[in-house]
CSV table of C-alpha atoms in Angstrom, one decimal:
chain,number,residue,atom,x,y,z
A,1,SER,CA,24.0,71.2,-74.5
A,2,GLN,CA,25.7,72.4,-71.3
A,3,THR,CA,25.9,70.4,-68.2
A,4,ILE,CA,27.4,71.1,-64.8
A,5,HIS,CA,28.8,68.6,-62.4
A,6,GLN,CA,29.6,68.7,-58.7
A,7,TRP,CA,31.1,66.2,-56.4
A,8,PRO,CA,30.9,64.7,-54.0
A,9,ALA,CA,27.1,64.9,-53.4
A,10,THR,CA,27.5,64.5,-49.7
A,11,LEU,CA,30.5,64.8,-47.3
A,12,VAL,CA,31.0,64.4,-43.6
A,13,GLN,CA,34.2,65.8,-42.3
A,14,PRO,CA,35.7,66.4,-38.8
A,15,VAL,CA,36.6,69.8,-37.6
A,16,GLY,CA,40.1,70.8,-38.6
A,17,SER,CA,40.2,68.5,-41.7
A,18,PRO,CA,40.8,69.8,-45.2
A,19,LEU,CA,38.2,70.2,-47.9
A,20,SER,CA,38.1,70.0,-51.7
A,21,LEU,CA,34.9,70.4,-53.7
A,22,GLU,CA,35.0,70.2,-57.4
A,23,CYS,CA,32.8,71.7,-60.1
A,24,THR,CA,33.1,71.2,-63.8
A,25,VAL,CA,31.1,72.5,-66.7
A,26,GLU,CA,30.7,70.9,-70.1
A,27,GLY,CA,29.5,72.3,-73.4
A,28,THR,CA,30.6,75.9,-73.0
A,29,SER,CA,33.7,78.0,-73.0
A,30,ASN,CA,34.9,80.8,-70.7
A,31,PRO,CA,31.9,80.8,-68.4
A,32,ASN,CA,31.6,82.9,-65.3
A,33,LEU,CA,31.7,80.5,-62.4
A,34,TYR,CA,30.2,80.9,-58.9
A,35,TRP,CA,30.4,79.2,-55.5
A,36,TYR,CA,27.5,79.7,-53.1
A,37,ARG,CA,26.7,78.3,-49.7
A,38,GLN,CA,23.2,77.8,-48.5
A,39,ALA,CA,22.3,77.3,-44.8
A,40,ALA,CA,19.3,75.1,-44.1
A,41,GLY,CA,16.1,76.9,-45.1
A,42,ARG,CA,18.0,80.0,-46.1
A,43,GLY,CA,19.0,81.9,-49.2
A,44,LEU,CA,22.3,81.7,-51.1
A,45,GLN,CA,25.5,83.4,-49.9
A,46,LEU,CA,27.9,84.2,-52.7
A,47,LEU,CA,31.4,82.9,-51.7
A,48,PHE,CA,33.5,83.3,-54.8
A,49,TYR,CA,33.1,84.1,-58.5
A,50,SER,CA,35.5,83.8,-61.4
A,51,VAL,CA,35.5,85.4,-64.8
A,52,GLY,CA,38.4,83.5,-66.2
A,53,ILE,CA,41.3,81.1,-65.4
A,54,GLY,CA,43.2,82.1,-62.3
A,55,GLN,CA,40.8,85.0,-61.7
A,56,ILE,CA,39.0,84.7,-58.4
A,57,SER,CA,37.0,87.2,-56.5
A,58,SER,CA,36.1,86.6,-52.8
A,59,GLU,CA,32.9,88.0,-51.4
A,60,VAL,CA,33.1,86.9,-47.8
A,61,PRO,CA,36.3,86.7,-45.6
A,62,GLN,CA,36.5,83.2,-44.3
A,63,ASN,CA,38.7,80.1,-44.1
A,64,LEU,CA,37.7,79.0,-47.6
A,65,SER,CA,39.5,79.5,-50.9
A,66,ALA,CA,38.7,78.9,-54.5
A,67,SER,CA,40.8,78.2,-57.6
A,68,ARG,CA,40.1,77.9,-61.3
A,69,PRO,CA,43.0,75.8,-62.8
A,70,GLN,CA,41.1,75.2,-66.1
A,71,ASP,CA,38.5,77.1,-68.0
A,72,ARG,CA,35.7,74.8,-66.9
A,73,GLN,CA,36.9,73.7,-63.5
A,74,PHE,CA,36.2,75.5,-60.3
A,75,ILE,CA,37.5,74.2,-56.9
A,76,LEU,CA,36.5,75.2,-53.4
A,77,SER,CA,39.0,74.4,-50.7
A,78,SER,CA,39.8,74.7,-47.0
A,79,LYS,CA,42.9,73.8,-45.1
A,80,LYS,CA,41.0,73.4,-41.8
A,81,LEU,CA,37.2,73.1,-41.6
A,82,LEU,CA,35.1,74.8,-38.9
A,83,LEU,CA,31.7,73.7,-37.6
A,84,SER,CA,30.3,76.8,-39.2
A,85,ASP,CA,31.4,75.6,-42.7
A,86,SER,CA,28.5,73.1,-42.7
A,87,GLY,CA,26.0,73.8,-45.4
A,88,PHE,CA,24.9,73.1,-48.9
A,89,TYR,CA,27.4,74.2,-51.5
A,90,LEU,CA,26.3,75.1,-54.9
A,91,CYS,CA,28.3,75.8,-58.0
A,92,ALA,CA,26.8,77.7,-60.9
A,93,TRP,CA,27.8,79.0,-64.4
A,94,GLU,CA,26.7,82.0,-66.4
A,95,GLN,CA,27.7,83.4,-69.7
A,96,GLY,CA,26.8,87.1,-70.0
A,97,THR,CA,23.0,86.6,-69.9
A,98,TYR,CA,22.7,86.9,-66.1
A,99,GLU,CA,20.8,83.6,-66.0
A,100,GLN,CA,22.7,81.1,-63.8
A,101,TYR,CA,22.7,77.4,-64.2
A,102,PHE,CA,23.3,75.4,-61.0
A,103,GLY,CA,24.9,72.1,-60.2
A,104,PRO,CA,23.2,69.5,-58.0
A,105,GLY,CA,25.1,70.7,-54.9
A,106,THR,CA,27.3,69.2,-52.2
A,107,ARG,CA,25.9,68.8,-48.7
A,108,LEU,CA,28.8,69.2,-46.2
A,109,THR,CA,28.5,68.3,-42.6
A,110,VAL,CA,31.3,69.2,-40.3
A,111,THR,CA,31.3,67.2,-37.1
B,1,SER,CA,21.9,93.5,-45.9
B,2,GLN,CA,20.2,91.5,-48.6
B,3,GLN,CA,19.3,93.0,-51.9
B,4,GLY,CA,16.2,90.9,-52.4
B,5,GLU,CA,13.8,89.9,-49.8
B,6,GLU,CA,10.9,87.6,-50.5
B,7,ASP,CA,7.5,87.8,-48.8
B,8,PRO,CA,5.9,85.6,-47.5
B,9,GLN,CA,8.6,83.4,-46.1
B,10,ALA,CA,6.2,80.4,-46.4
B,11,LEU,CA,3.0,79.8,-48.2
B,12,SER,CA,0.6,76.9,-48.1
B,13,ILE,CA,-2.2,76.6,-50.7
B,14,GLN,CA,-4.5,74.0,-52.2
B,15,GLU,CA,-3.9,72.5,-55.6
B,16,GLY,CA,-5.6,74.6,-58.3
B,17,GLU,CA,-5.3,77.9,-56.4
B,18,ASN,CA,-3.0,80.7,-57.4
B,19,ALA,CA,0.2,81.4,-55.5
B,20,THR,CA,1.7,84.9,-55.3
B,21,MET,CA,5.1,85.7,-54.0
B,22,ASN,CA,6.7,89.1,-53.6
B,23,CYS,CA,10.2,90.4,-53.7
B,24,SER,CA,11.5,93.8,-52.6
B,25,TYR,CA,15.0,95.1,-53.2
B,26,LYS,CA,17.0,98.2,-52.2
B,27,THR,CA,19.2,99.5,-55.0
B,28,SER,CA,18.7,100.1,-58.8
B,29,ILE,CA,18.9,97.0,-60.9
B,30,ASN,CA,19.4,96.0,-64.5
B,31,ASN,CA,17.2,93.0,-64.2
B,32,LEU,CA,15.4,90.7,-61.7
B,33,GLN,CA,15.2,86.9,-61.9
B,34,TRP,CA,13.1,84.2,-60.3
B,35,TYR,CA,14.5,80.8,-59.5
B,36,ARG,CA,13.0,77.6,-58.1
B,37,GLN,CA,14.7,75.1,-55.8
B,38,ASN,CA,13.3,71.7,-55.0
B,39,SER,CA,14.4,70.4,-51.6
B,40,GLY,CA,18.1,69.4,-51.6
B,41,ARG,CA,18.7,70.3,-55.2
B,42,GLY,CA,20.2,73.0,-57.2
B,43,LEU,CA,18.3,76.1,-58.3
B,44,VAL,CA,16.5,76.2,-61.7
B,45,HIS,CA,16.1,79.5,-63.5
B,46,LEU,CA,12.5,80.4,-64.2
B,47,ILE,CA,12.3,83.8,-65.7
B,48,LEU,CA,14.2,87.1,-66.1
B,49,ILE,CA,12.6,90.5,-66.3
B,50,ARG,CA,14.6,93.5,-67.4
B,51,SER,CA,14.3,96.9,-65.6
B,52,ASN,CA,12.5,98.4,-68.6
B,53,GLU,CA,9.8,95.7,-68.6
B,54,ARG,CA,6.7,95.7,-66.4
B,55,GLU,CA,5.3,92.2,-66.9
B,56,LYS,CA,6.4,88.9,-68.4
B,57,HIS,CA,4.8,85.5,-68.8
B,58,SER,CA,6.1,82.0,-69.1
B,59,GLY,CA,3.5,79.2,-69.1
B,60,ARG,CA,1.7,79.4,-65.8
B,61,LEU,CA,4.1,82.0,-64.5
B,62,ARG,CA,3.5,85.7,-64.5
B,63,VAL,CA,6.1,88.1,-63.2
B,64,THR,CA,5.6,91.8,-62.6
B,65,LEU,CA,8.2,94.5,-61.9
B,66,ASP,CA,7.6,97.9,-60.3
B,67,THR,CA,10.9,99.8,-60.3
B,68,SER,CA,9.4,102.8,-58.6
B,69,LYS,CA,8.5,100.6,-55.6
B,70,LYS,CA,11.6,98.4,-56.0
B,71,SER,CA,9.4,95.3,-56.0
B,72,SER,CA,8.5,92.3,-58.1
B,73,SER,CA,5.9,89.6,-57.8
B,74,LEU,CA,5.7,86.0,-59.1
B,75,LEU,CA,2.3,84.5,-59.7
B,76,ILE,CA,1.9,80.8,-60.3
B,77,THR,CA,-1.6,80.1,-61.7
B,78,ALA,CA,-3.5,76.9,-61.2
B,79,SER,CA,-0.9,75.5,-58.9
B,80,ARG,CA,0.0,71.8,-58.8
B,81,ALA,CA,1.5,69.6,-56.1
B,82,ALA,CA,4.7,69.5,-58.2
B,83,ASP,CA,5.0,73.3,-57.8
B,84,THR,CA,6.0,72.6,-54.1
B,85,ALA,CA,9.5,74.2,-53.8
B,86,SER,CA,11.3,77.3,-52.6
B,87,TYR,CA,11.3,80.3,-54.9
B,88,PHE,CA,14.0,82.9,-54.9
B,89,CYS,CA,14.3,86.3,-56.5
B,90,ALA,CA,17.7,87.5,-57.6
B,91,THR,CA,19.0,90.9,-58.6
B,92,ASP,CA,22.2,91.9,-60.4
B,93,ALA,CA,24.8,94.2,-58.9
B,94,TYR,CA,27.9,95.5,-60.5
B,95,THR,CA,31.1,95.5,-58.5
B,96,GLY,CA,33.9,95.1,-61.0
B,97,GLY,CA,32.2,92.0,-62.3
B,98,PHE,CA,28.5,91.3,-62.6
B,99,LYS,CA,27.1,89.1,-59.9
B,100,THR,CA,23.6,88.1,-58.9
B,101,ILE,CA,22.3,88.5,-55.3
B,102,PHE,CA,19.7,86.1,-54.1
B,103,GLY,CA,17.0,86.6,-51.5
B,104,ALA,CA,16.1,84.2,-48.7
B,105,GLY,CA,13.2,82.6,-50.6
B,106,THR,CA,9.6,81.8,-50.2
B,107,ARG,CA,8.8,78.2,-49.4
B,108,LEU,CA,5.6,77.1,-51.3
B,109,PHE,CA,3.7,74.1,-50.3
B,110,VAL,CA,0.9,73.0,-52.6
B,111,LYS,CA,-1.5,70.5,-51.0
B,112,ALA,CA,-3.1,67.9,-53.3
C-alpha cells in the first residue's frame, strides 16, 4: 500500500532563516506531487506541483522553491523566511485518478 | 478567485441530524471531489463525482452535481460526533498539467 511522509511535523523558525521541508512517498512510482499551504481556518493554496523528476511548476510567485531530486521525494525550500510564510504545509500525491492523498502536514511558525 | 466555494462556512448540528454542504464553482470541470480534514491533519479523500454523473453515494455520504448550475452538494446522513471536521470541495483545471483547486471549506461541528 502507498504511504506518504512529511517532516518535520512542527517547526518554529526566525525570520530570515532558511527552510527545508521534505515529503516522501512509498509504494508507488512516478506520482504527481503537490505542495500546498493552508492558512488557519482557510482552504488550500497550491504552491508547486511536479509530474516527474526535475519537473516543477510554480503556481504562486513567492520566496519559496521546490525540487524533486528523486521520483518519490519532493522538497520545499526557502533561503530566507518571511513572517507571511507561516502556515500549515501539506504534501500530496496523485496518479492519474484526480484523487489526491495527503501527508500529515508540517506546521510552520515564523517568528 | 477561487474555483470552488463552499457554503455555509460553518455548520453546527446535533448528532443524528443530516448535514448538507454546498459548493459552487465558476468554470467547466471534468470532475468534482469532496475531502475531509480533521483539525491539524492532512485531507482525506471522500468521493469523486464525474461531470456526467448527477448523484453518487458512499456509505452515509451522498453527493449531487448540477453542472448547469455549477454546483454540488454533500449530504451526511445520521451525523455522528466523529463527523466533526472541515469539508472541502475540489475541482480539476487543466493548465498544461492537471491540478485540483480547493475551496475554503465548511467547518462542521456535530454535537453529541
